[in-house]
Amino acid sequence: MAETAGIQDVMTGPASPAPGPPELRGSPSGFSRTIIIAGFAALLLAIGGMLLVQIAYAVEGGSITPQCRELGITPFVVATDTQPASGIRGARGVCNIISAIRDPWTRAFLWSGIVVGAVTMFVALFTYRRMDTRRRREQVITGGVVGLQAVQAGAFLLYFSSGRVDRFATQFLNFEVLKGYGFGFIQAAKNTLLLAFGGELGGVIVGLMLAMLVLSQRRAVRAPARAYINFFRGTPLIWQLSFFYFGLVLGLGLPFDVFQAALIVFMLNTGAYAAEVFRAGIQSIERGQMEAARSLGMSYLQAMRYTIVPQAVRRVIPPLMNEFVILIKDTALVLVLGLAENQLDIYNYAKEGYSSTANATFFVAAAVGYLAVTLPLIRLVNAAERKLRGGLLGLSVGQQGI
Amino acid sequence: MSAEEPLVRLEGVQKWFGNLHVLKDVDLTLGSKEVLVVIGPSGSGKSTLLRCVNLLELPTEGRVWFDGRDVTDVRADLNDVRTHIGIVFQAYNLFPQMTALQNATLALEKVLKVSKHEARDRAMHQLAKVGMDHKADAYPGQLSGGQQQRIAIARALAMEPRLMLFDEVTSALDPELVGEVLEVMLRLAGDGMTMMVVTHEMGFAREVGTRMIFMDEGMLVEEGEPREMYRDPQQERTRQFLAKVL
């Protein structure tokens, strides 16, 4: 903490009575405040208004309207001896969504959002240059930008609500059909994470070793590693999965089950990409670091282990993270292997649900599932990255020029 | 090894970088407790010559002896040789992910296999000698150039080398920070350390050097006692150079 304060002093000059630099952006004005509030109000009208009507219908829980019945959205009736099953599951929820979209209030909210947004945008566009303090100018610009976003959002939603809302709602927004699949989705998320985490972890280890080999001065050491990397980068992952499982496991008889086979292929494949990331990271470390380490009597491997690699690891976290996010999504490729139901990943579990119910809402749920996995991860890694960089590049963080 | 065997001996050293002939048949000796100052215009091969001593640059031709050992022999254990030769670089080259203390203890622990406790004591002793013990837990990025360079010197000294190489160690420093580094080097020379110093600090060169060589275009042009050489250079090329920089 004390050291951080020291750096702060260097950056901002001698300690001033108030902590932090002085406020130089000036005061806001009534006009600039109005613009920024108008911008956000427009956005709220367009998106919030639409959601509000949806929520109102969902809470109110009206009965199935005649319009819905005309569209074939009727309550589900189990088949009896005399007549076949009719209607759809979740008819009421679907009908509510449709009715809410068709409600004049939705239209009114969307249109008012568009109008307010457009007016704000134009007023901002023609006045922002005349603002006399930095803060006023920033507020007017922000208001104008958010107003533009309100126009876009309103226009899109209006355009979509003019389509075949009934079919869309029935097919993609019928959340009733997901009932009973919750546990399965959790298990699928676990499988996806297991495949992605395992693949990434193994890949990082494989990649680091390959990077060391590829960086060798000796061609005899470099060549096999290079061949491995080129092979795995040069063939599709889906081919690698198929060949490893059908060719080497089923054909050659290697003792792996289908899940293990997938995990191994993800490791080998990620290893090739991670190797290139590590190679670039290691090569980006200044030559002087290796010279300093060697001049102290360290061997090449000691220099790598204690000085070069620890620095390179910090630099390659963002690109490795990128690889990891790609891998999370690529786990969906295990579909070619025909996994058992309890081994399925998120995407293929959703596909299974779609097949058995003929309702595509499962794919919407799959997207939510993926985001539930990836968003916290992205946050976590970003935080880790900031922390790791802290000691190294403390001064470059938070300093902006142009 | 005879009593007169110098600590360092270079014989017919040549260095090529691609088609560039950087060192042209250089012979040089350096005795114990000598402070050899190397001067010359940029591109004259001073740094390359210095880096040939601890084999950071491998001579294309010729031999280098350190303490009676031919270190250009392919069988020489360079890692061991380098533990006896400290070097300080123009760009400090501290390890940025480690504190000052960790910078100085790393090689003691990993190369010399000194115990953690003893490594700490040795490193702190050297940090104190360069006046940086109060910053033992600071990271290089938090320190000024002069402070970093003094830590780099302490890191090299912690290995208790028999020879110290200095490669334009003040060239990257702000003018007001040069003094503190030179002061450390002067004290080191006073303590009897054998040193080879590549520098552009002409005044310092005269103060600290027991012997001076002037290099130009990869050749050793003139050799002598610093004061003598400043007053009365023997070679025309030396005269021209000194006239410009003094």
XYZ file of N, CA and C in Angstrom, chain B residues 7-224:
654
model
N 44.460 -12.648 -15.014
C 43.122 -13.190 -14.750
C 42.388 -13.473 -16.059
N 42.547 -12.530 -17.002
C 41.883 -12.689 -18.300
C 42.920 -12.516 -19.396
N 42.852 -13.374 -20.400
C 43.730 -13.205 -21.548
C 42.945 -13.475 -22.824
N 42.972 -12.517 -23.740
C 42.343 -12.695 -25.043
C 43.437 -12.810 -26.084
N 43.275 -13.753 -26.988
C 44.338 -13.980 -27.971
C 43.724 -14.105 -29.359
N 44.037 -13.141 -30.195
C 43.568 -13.187 -31.595
C 42.065 -13.277 -31.732
N 41.349 -12.540 -30.884
C 39.890 -12.656 -30.909
C 39.300 -11.902 -32.104
N 38.500 -12.611 -32.871
C 37.780 -12.034 -34.004
C 36.301 -12.270 -33.806
N 35.494 -11.312 -34.194
C 34.057 -11.522 -34.115
C 33.385 -10.978 -35.365
N 32.598 -11.809 -35.966
C 31.806 -11.407 -37.134
C 30.331 -11.473 -36.763
N 29.577 -10.434 -37.107
C 28.107 -10.524 -37.077
C 27.661 -10.534 -38.523
N 27.370 -11.706 -39.037
C 27.069 -11.797 -40.459
C 28.290 -11.356 -41.251
N 28.133 -10.321 -42.072
C 29.257 -9.838 -42.865
C 29.998 -8.697 -42.187
N 29.560 -8.385 -40.962
C 30.144 -7.253 -40.260
C 31.309 -7.735 -39.397
N 32.484 -7.189 -39.642
C 33.672 -7.590 -38.893
C 33.806 -6.676 -37.675
N 33.377 -7.150 -36.504
C 33.269 -6.278 -35.335
C 34.557 -6.234 -34.522
N 35.199 -7.383 -34.362
C 36.480 -7.421 -33.644
C 37.532 -8.003 -34.580
N 38.649 -7.251 -34.707
C 39.662 -7.671 -35.667
C 40.955 -8.012 -34.940
N 41.100 -9.279 -34.603
C 42.352 -9.782 -34.063
C 42.791 -9.009 -32.817
N 41.997 -9.099 -31.765
C 42.292 -8.358 -30.542
C 43.055 -9.233 -29.557
N 44.164 -8.725 -29.048
C 44.900 -9.363 -27.951
C 44.782 -8.462 -26.741
N 44.570 -9.083 -25.587
C 44.376 -8.268 -24.392
C 44.637 -9.121 -23.160
N 45.224 -8.493 -22.128
C 45.325 -9.192 -20.851
C 44.802 -8.268 -19.767
N 44.362 -8.909 -18.684
C 43.842 -8.143 -17.567
C 44.305 -8.833 -16.296
N 45.117 -8.122 -15.512
C 45.645 -8.732 -14.297
C 44.731 -8.496 -13.115
N 44.975 -9.248 -12.042
C 44.181 -9.109 -10.833
C 44.270 -7.687 -10.303
N 43.171 -7.171 -9.820
C 43.056 -5.846 -9.204
C 43.262 -4.710 -10.198
N 43.359 -5.041 -11.466
C 43.444 -3.981 -12.461
C 42.059 -3.432 -12.737
N 41.984 -2.154 -13.070
C 40.729 -1.581 -13.556
C 40.994 -1.091 -14.975
N 40.505 -1.861 -15.928
C 40.757 -1.561 -17.334
C 39.569 -0.795 -17.898
N 39.835 0.388 -18.424
C 38.769 1.192 -19.003
C 38.860 1.095 -20.521
N 37.725 0.844 -21.157
C 37.695 0.732 -22.615
C 36.917 1.927 -23.158
N 37.583 2.726 -24.003
C 36.894 3.860 -24.610
C 36.969 3.729 -26.135
N 36.172 4.541 -26.796
C 36.163 4.507 -28.257
C 34.818 4.942 -28.766
N 34.752 5.312 -30.051
C 33.474 5.757 -30.617
C 32.463 4.615 -30.670
N 31.176 4.952 -30.804
C 30.175 3.879 -30.875
C 30.399 3.059 -32.131
N 30.135 1.768 -31.997
C 30.347 0.866 -33.111
C 31.784 0.406 -33.239
N 32.616 0.758 -32.243
C 34.019 0.379 -32.366
C 34.287 -1.022 -31.841
N 33.282 -1.654 -31.224
C 33.454 -3.029 -30.752
C 33.736 -3.144 -29.265
N 33.628 -2.038 -28.520
C 33.915 -2.065 -27.083
C 33.036 -3.077 -26.350
N 31.740 -2.931 -26.540
C 30.808 -3.811 -25.816
C 30.985 -5.264 -26.221
N 31.175 -5.486 -27.500
C 31.361 -6.852 -27.980
C 32.602 -7.473 -27.340
N 33.661 -6.671 -27.244
C 34.886 -7.161 -26.613
C 34.608 -7.568 -25.168
N 33.883 -6.698 -24.462
C 33.544 -6.972 -23.062
C 32.729 -8.256 -22.941
N 31.763 -8.404 -23.855
C 30.879 -9.561 -23.779
C 31.561 -10.846 -24.232
N 32.727 -10.702 -24.889
C 33.495 -11.899 -25.232
C 34.186 -12.478 -23.995
N 34.389 -11.641 -22.977
C 35.102 -12.112 -21.798
C 34.263 -13.135 -21.025
N 32.941 -12.873 -20.874
C 32.123 -13.887 -20.195
C 31.314 -14.716 -21.194
N 31.756 -14.665 -22.463
C 31.206 -15.527 -23.493
C 29.709 -15.312 -23.736
N 29.195 -14.093 -23.426
C 27.837 -13.779 -23.887
C 27.888 -13.680 -25.401
N 29.048 -13.262 -25.924
C 29.311 -13.390 -27.359
C 30.420 -14.410 -27.520
N 30.202 -15.359 -28.388
C 31.219 -16.358 -28.653
C 32.145 -15.819 -29.748
N 33.439 -15.716 -29.474
C 34.336 -15.221 -30.529
C 34.275 -16.135 -31.750
N 34.270 -15.509 -32.937
C 34.267 -16.314 -34.151
C 35.600 -17.050 -34.282
N 36.645 -16.366 -33.839
C 37.978 -16.955 -33.890
C 38.754 -16.478 -32.684
N 39.796 -17.195 -32.304
C 40.626 -16.753 -31.192
C 40.258 -17.435 -29.895
N 41.047 -17.135 -28.858
C 40.845 -17.828 -27.584
C 40.702 -16.825 -26.445
N 39.946 -17.238 -25.442
C 39.789 -16.431 -24.235
C 40.139 -17.313 -23.044
N 41.084 -16.810 -22.222
C 41.399 -17.546 -20.993
C 40.868 -16.766 -19.808
N 40.280 -17.495 -18.862
C 39.902 -16.865 -17.598
C 40.526 -17.687 -16.486
N 41.346 -17.045 -15.678
C 41.972 -17.727 -14.556
C 42.698 -18.987 -15.026
N 43.383 -18.882 -16.168
C 44.161 -20.001 -16.672
C 43.363 -21.055 -17.418
N 42.032 -20.882 -17.469
C 41.193 -21.853 -18.184
C 40.853 -21.314 -19.559
N 40.934 -22.163 -20.567
C 40.504 -21.745 -21.903
C 38.986 -21.875 -21.966
N 38.298 -20.719 -21.829
C 36.840 -20.788 -21.779
C 36.207 -20.865 -23.166
N 37.036 -20.699 -24.218
C 36.503 -20.883 -25.565
C 36.553 -22.349 -25.979
N 37.176 -23.173 -25.132
C 37.178 -24.613 -25.393
C 35.734 -25.108 -25.312
N 35.346 -25.942 -26.258
C 33.961 -26.391 -26.332
C 33.564 -27.170 -25.077
N 34.553 -27.728 -24.376
C 34.250 -28.512 -23.174
C 34.154 -27.664 -21.917
N 34.450 -26.351 -22.036
C 34.446 -25.490 -20.846
C 33.031 -25.388 -20.270
N 32.945 -25.388 -18.928
C 31.648 -25.238 -18.270
C 31.363 -23.751 -18.096
N 30.672 -23.190 -19.102
C 30.471 -21.742 -19.107
C 29.636 -21.266 -17.926
N 28.671 -22.102 -17.509
C 27.843 -21.683 -16.375
C 28.710 -21.489 -15.139
N 29.668 -22.373 -14.961
C 30.559 -22.238 -13.811
C 31.458 -21.013 -13.969
N 32.008 -20.838 -15.180
C 32.873 -19.679 -15.423
C 32.132 -18.385 -15.110
N 30.877 -18.323 -15.544
C 30.127 -17.070 -15.395
C 29.793 -16.751 -13.944
N 29.805 -17.773 -13.070
C 29.561 -17.453 -11.664
C 30.709 -16.620 -11.093
N 31.873 -16.651 -11.744
C 33.027 -15.893 -11.254
C 33.167 -14.542 -11.929
N 32.320 -14.269 -12.921
C 32.409 -13.013 -13.662
C 31.067 -12.296 -13.576
N 31.029 -11.174 -12.885
C 29.780 -10.400 -12.828
C 29.741 -9.436 -13.993
N 28.523 -9.169 -14.477
C 28.394 -8.163 -15.530
C 27.203 -7.256 -15.208
N 27.365 -5.981 -15.512
C 26.283 -5.014 -15.334
C 26.016 -4.399 -16.695
N 24.722 -4.342 -17.043
C 24.347 -3.923 -18.395
C 23.887 -2.466 -18.438
N 23.894 -1.939 -19.633
C 23.399 -0.581 -19.832
C 21.923 -0.472 -19.439
N 21.134 -1.504 -19.765
C 19.683 -1.446 -19.528
C 19.293 -2.122 -18.210
N 20.211 -2.245 -17.279
C 20.022 -2.864 -15.952
C 19.662 -4.341 -16.030
N 18.605 -4.658 -16.833
C 18.163 -6.044 -16.971
C 17.850 -6.723 -15.653
N 17.266 -5.982 -14.731
C 16.759 -6.627 -13.519
C 15.552 -7.466 -13.893
N 15.254 -8.491 -13.064
C 14.076 -9.307 -13.327
C 12.862 -8.571 -12.754
N 11.952 -8.118 -13.607
C 10.908 -7.189 -13.148
C 9.882 -7.835 -12.235
N 9.762 -9.164 -12.275
C 8.736 -9.808 -11.444
C 9.254 -10.103 -10.043
N 10.512 -9.750 -9.780
C 11.106 -10.040 -8.478
C 11.503 -8.739 -7.780
N 11.498 -8.803 -6.436
C 11.960 -7.652 -5.669
C 13.472 -7.533 -5.815
N 13.991 -6.411 -5.324
C 15.441 -6.205 -5.362
C 16.159 -7.368 -4.688
N 15.641 -7.761 -3.528
C 16.287 -8.841 -2.779
C 16.223 -10.156 -3.548
N 15.055 -10.449 -4.117
C 14.919 -11.702 -4.877
C 15.833 -11.710 -6.094
N 15.989 -10.537 -6.721
C 16.927 -10.425 -7.836
C 18.321 -10.869 -7.413
N 18.699 -10.448 -6.208
C 20.069 -10.700 -5.757
C 20.253 -12.108 -5.189
N 19.162 -12.736 -4.712
C 19.321 -14.061 -4.108
C 19.094 -15.200 -5.097
N 18.415 -14.900 -6.216
C 18.007 -15.974 -7.133
C 19.163 -16.897 -7.518
N 20.229 -16.297 -8.066
C 21.331 -17.128 -8.554
C 22.100 -17.766 -7.395
N 22.152 -17.080 -6.241
C 22.816 -17.681 -5.087
C 22.139 -18.992 -4.723
N 20.803 -18.972 -4.705
C 20.064 -20.170 -4.308
C 20.062 -21.236 -5.393
N 19.828 -20.799 -6.649
C 19.614 -21.779 -7.707
C 20.907 -22.250 -8.360
N 21.913 -21.388 -8.386
C 23.162 -21.777 -9.051
C 24.197 -22.222 -8.028
N 24.458 -21.395 -7.033
C 25.483 -21.743 -6.037
C 24.928 -22.641 -4.942
N 23.589 -22.857 -4.935
C 22.928 -23.743 -3.965
C 23.202 -23.309 -2.528
N 23.298 -22.003 -2.337
C 23.477 -21.454 -0.998
C 22.130 -21.541 -0.278
N 22.166 -21.732 1.034
C 20.906 -21.830 1.786
C 20.151 -20.503 1.699
N 18.818 -20.582 1.842
C 17.987 -19.395 1.755
C 18.473 -18.309 2.702
N 18.779 -18.755 3.918
C 19.173 -17.810 4.965
C 20.481 -17.100 4.592
N 21.452 -17.900 4.167
C 22.745 -17.312 3.835
C 22.650 -16.427 2.597
N 21.827 -16.878 1.619
C 21.648 -16.080 0.400
C 21.097 -14.703 0.755
N 20.147 -14.697 1.670
C 19.550 -13.444 2.104
C 20.597 -12.538 2.752
N 21.397 -13.125 3.624
C 22.433 -12.338 4.296
C 23.417 -11.742 3.296
N 23.860 -12.599 2.365
C 24.833 -12.125 1.378
C 24.236 -11.027 0.508
N 22.998 -11.238 0.079
C 22.356 -10.252 -0.791
C 22.141 -8.933 -0.048
N 21.676 -9.026 1.199
C 21.436 -7.807 1.971
C 22.735 -7.053 2.196
N 23.811 -7.800 2.425
C 25.120 -7.171 2.624
C 25.506 -6.349 1.394
N 25.300 -6.941 0.212
C 25.673 -6.232 -1.012
C 24.718 -5.064 -1.289
N 23.437 -5.272 -0.997
C 22.485 -4.176 -1.185
C 22.853 -2.998 -0.278
N 23.288 -3.319 0.929
C 23.694 -2.256 1.852
C 24.911 -1.524 1.300
N 25.825 -2.276 0.690
C 27.034 -1.644 0.164
C 26.741 -0.657 -0.960
N 25.684 -0.923 -1.726
C 25.322 0.028 -2.785
C 24.248 0.991 -2.301
N 23.955 0.937 -1.002
C 22.992 1.876 -0.422
C 21.558 1.603 -0.810
N 21.228 0.337 -1.084
C 19.870 0.031 -1.504
C 19.168 -0.952 -0.574
N 19.718 -1.184 0.623
C 19.083 -2.166 1.514
C 17.693 -1.713 1.961
N 17.463 -0.401 1.973
C 16.137 0.064 2.384
C 15.085 -0.202 1.307
N 15.512 -0.565 0.115
C 14.555 -0.857 -0.963
C 14.563 -2.349 -1.309
N 14.973 -3.177 -0.383
C 15.112 -4.612 -0.669
C 13.811 -5.238 -1.155
N 12.677 -4.736 -0.678
C 11.400 -5.353 -1.039
C 10.682 -4.614 -2.153
N 11.363 -3.639 -2.772
C 10.741 -2.899 -3.869
C 10.953 -3.642 -5.179
N 10.001 -3.469 -6.095
C 10.150 -4.045 -7.430
C 10.876 -3.044 -8.329
N 11.607 -3.540 -9.337
C 12.371 -2.635 -10.199
C 11.519 -1.499 -10.775
N 10.271 -1.809 -11.139
C 9.416 -0.793 -11.741
C 9.103 0.377 -10.819
N 9.362 0.194 -9.525
C 9.067 1.258 -8.564
C 10.284 2.116 -8.270
N 11.410 1.807 -8.937
C 12.661 2.489 -8.587
C 13.186 3.319 -9.748
N 14.020 4.289 -9.417
C 14.643 5.105 -10.465
C 15.728 4.300 -11.171
N 16.166 4.812 -12.313
C 17.205 4.130 -13.070
C 18.477 3.924 -12.260
N 18.868 4.955 -11.541
C 20.099 4.861 -10.746
C 19.972 3.799 -9.663
N 18.787 3.745 -9.034
C 18.562 2.735 -7.999
C 18.572 1.332 -8.603
N 17.933 1.203 -9.768
C 17.924 -0.109 -10.425
C 19.339 -0.555 -10.768
N 20.124 0.398 -11.271
C 21.469 0.023 -11.673
C 22.313 -0.381 -10.462
N 22.105 0.291 -9.336
C 22.859 -0.094 -8.137
C 22.440 -1.486 -7.674
N 21.148 -1.792 -7.813
C 20.706 -3.137 -7.452
C 21.318 -4.164 -8.406
N 21.403 -3.802 -9.684
C 22.022 -4.715 -10.648
C 23.475 -4.992 -10.258
N 24.160 -3.957 -9.767
C 25.544 -4.156 -9.323
C 25.571 -5.088 -8.110
N 24.645 -4.848 -7.160
C 24.590 -5.695 -5.971
C 24.278 -7.144 -6.348
N 23.392 -7.326 -7.321
C 23.048 -8.681 -7.765
C 24.298 -9.406 -8.271
N 25.111 -8.682 -9.057
C 26.324 -9.297 -9.574
C 27.338 -9.556 -8.453
N 27.450 -8.598 -7.528
C 28.442 -8.730 -6.453
C 28.091 -9.843 -5.473
N 26.780 -10.124 -5.323
C 26.359 -11.149 -4.373
C 26.949 -12.512 -4.718
N 27.302 -12.693 -5.983
C 27.920 -13.958 -6.399
C 29.384 -14.012 -5.992
N 29.892 -12.925 -5.448
C 31.311 -12.786 -5.073
C 32.222 -13.157 -6.241
N 32.076 -12.409 -7.328
C 32.851 -12.695 -8.536
C 34.299 -12.239 -8.390
N 35.158 -12.752 -9.234
C 36.557 -12.333 -9.219
C 36.784 -11.208 -10.217
N 35.820 -10.980 -11.075
C 35.944 -9.962 -12.117
C 34.577 -9.329 -12.345
N 34.557 -8.022 -12.483
C 33.296 -7.338 -12.779
C 33.413 -6.642 -14.128
N 32.388 -6.852 -14.976
C 32.347 -6.187 -16.277
C 31.245 -5.129 -16.234
N 31.556 -3.948 -16.725
C 30.557 -2.867 -16.751
C 30.375 -2.397 -18.180
N 29.162 -2.551 -18.703
C 28.916 -2.246 -20.108
C 28.098 -0.956 -20.236
N 28.790 0.161 -20.304
C 28.139 1.476 -20.429
C 26.993 1.619 -19.429
N 27.300 1.390 -18.162
C 26.239 1.268 -17.165
C 25.548 2.586 -16.839
N 26.115 3.713 -17.244
C 25.444 4.979 -16.932
C 24.814 5.626 -18.163
N 24.924 4.966 -19.322
C 24.465 5.601 -20.563
C 22.958 5.795 -20.607
N 22.201 4.935 -19.897
C 20.741 5.047 -19.951
C 20.196 5.913 -18.820
N 21.083 6.463 -18.007
C 20.626 7.179 -16.814
C 20.463 8.673 -17.062
N 19.515 9.267 -16.329
C 19.409 10.718 -16.335
C 20.678 11.292 -15.709
N 21.117 12.463 -16.197
C 22.397 13.023 -15.727
C 22.520 13.072 -14.205
N 21.427 13.422 -13.509
C 21.577 13.577 -12.064
C 21.670 12.240 -11.341
N 21.448 11.133 -12.053
C 21.524 9.818 -11.411
C 22.845 9.113 -11.677
N 23.642 9.700 -12.595
C 24.897 9.064 -12.981
C 25.842 8.981 -11.781
N 25.900 10.064 -11.009
C 26.855 10.155 -9.918
C 26.776 9.018 -8.923
N 25.538 8.659 -8.518
C 25.385 7.633 -7.492
C 25.920 6.280 -7.947
N 25.798 6.001 -9.245
C 26.293 4.723 -9.763
C 27.813 4.741 -9.859
N 28.347 5.856 -10.367
C 29.804 5.958 -10.483
C 30.467 5.853 -9.108
N 29.800 6.457 -8.113
C 30.332 6.422 -6.759
C 30.489 4.976 -6.277
N 29.469 4.171 -6.541
C 29.525 2.759 -6.153
C 30.690 2.065 -6.843
N 30.879 2.402 -8.120
C 31.950 1.743 -8.875
C 33.325 2.170 -8.371
N 33.443 3.454 -8.036
C 34.714 3.947 -7.496
C 35.069 3.205 -6.214
N 34.062 3.058 -5.346
C 34.312 2.377 -4.074
C 34.730 0.934 -4.322
N 34.076 0.318 -5.296
C 34.382 -1.073 -5.632
C 35.832 -1.202 -6.100
N 36.251 -0.253 -6.945
C 37.630 -0.269 -7.422
C 38.593 -0.076 -6.245
N 38.199 0.815 -5.334
C 39.027 1.055 -4.150
C 39.176 -0.195 -3.299
N 38.154 -1.042 -3.294
C 38.202 -2.287 -2.525
C 39.066 -3.349 -3.180
N 39.600 -3.034 -4.378
C 40.504 -3.966 -5.028
C 39.836 -4.937 -5.982
N 38.614 -4.649 -6.425
C 37.942 -5.522 -7.390
C 38.589 -5.369 -8.769
N 38.759 -6.487 -9.450
C 39.238 -6.437 -10.830
C 38.060 -6.048 -11.713
N 38.263 -5.018 -12.533
C 37.140 -4.504 -13.301
C 37.523 -4.219 -14.747
N 36.552 -4.409 -15.626
C 36.705 -3.984 -17.021
C 35.487 -3.104 -17.308
N 35.762 -1.862 -17.683
C 34.696 -0.865 -17.736
C 34.626 -0.236 -19.128
N 33.512 -0.439 -19.808
C 33.269 0.288 -21.053
C 32.465 1.527 -20.679
N 32.972 2.697 -21.031
C 32.271 3.903 -20.582
C 32.490 5.079 -21.517
N 31.562 6.021 -21.427
C 31.723 7.300 -22.115
C 32.011 8.414 -21.115
N 32.059 8.059 -19.821
C 32.323 9.056 -18.788
C 33.829 9.257 -18.699
N 34.332 10.251 -19.434
C 35.789 10.380 -19.560
C 36.460 10.765 -18.242
N 35.800 11.640 -17.493
C 36.375 12.048 -16.211
C 36.480 10.867 -15.264
N 35.395 10.086 -15.205
C 35.360 8.907 -14.359
C 36.431 7.910 -14.794
N 36.594 7.762 -16.112
C 37.571 6.822 -16.655
C 38.966 7.139 -16.126
N 39.269 8.433 -16.063
C 40.592 8.841 -15.599
C 40.741 8.555 -14.102
N 39.634 8.818 -13.368
C 39.679 8.609 -11.923
C 39.922 7.158 -11.557
N 39.175 6.287 -12.212
C 39.090 4.922 -11.734
C 40.065 3.981 -12.435
N 40.470 4.322 -13.659
C 41.209 3.369 -14.461
C 42.676 3.246 -14.060
N 43.173 2.027 -13.979
C 44.615 1.848 -13.832
C 45.240 1.701 -15.212
N 44.417 1.358 -16.167
C 44.890 1.205 -17.533
C 43.726 1.517 -18.454
N 44.041 1.994 -19.641
C 42.984 2.367 -20.567
C 43.325 1.857 -21.952
N 42.293 1.391 -22.675
C 42.528 1.076 -24.082
C 41.547 1.879 -24.922
N 42.029 2.277 -26.092
C 41.179 2.988 -27.039
C 40.934 2.080 -28.229
N 39.645 1.876 -28.542
C 39.296 0.984 -29.654
C 38.663 1.784 -30.770
N 38.935 1.348 -32.001
C 38.277 1.961 -33.146
C 38.173 0.931 -34.257
N 36.998 0.839 -34.845
C 36.738 -0.080 -35.957
C 37.199 -1.498 -35.664
N 36.921 -1.937 -34.437
C 37.190 -3.330 -34.089
C 38.637 -3.631 -33.741
N 39.457 -2.588 -33.723
C 40.863 -2.833 -33.404
C 41.260 -2.083 -32.141
N 42.237 -2.671 -31.448
C 42.780 -2.043 -30.265
C 43.845 -1.061 -30.747
N 43.529 0.243 -30.690
C 44.400 1.240 -31.308
C 45.526 1.658 -30.373
N 45.161 1.926 -29.110
C 46.181 2.426 -28.201
C 45.908 1.950 -26.789
N 46.954 1.810 -26.034
C 46.833 1.294 -24.682
C 47.771 2.082 -23.792
N 47.303 2.432 -22.576
C 48.202 3.173 -21.699
C 47.571 3.526 -20.380
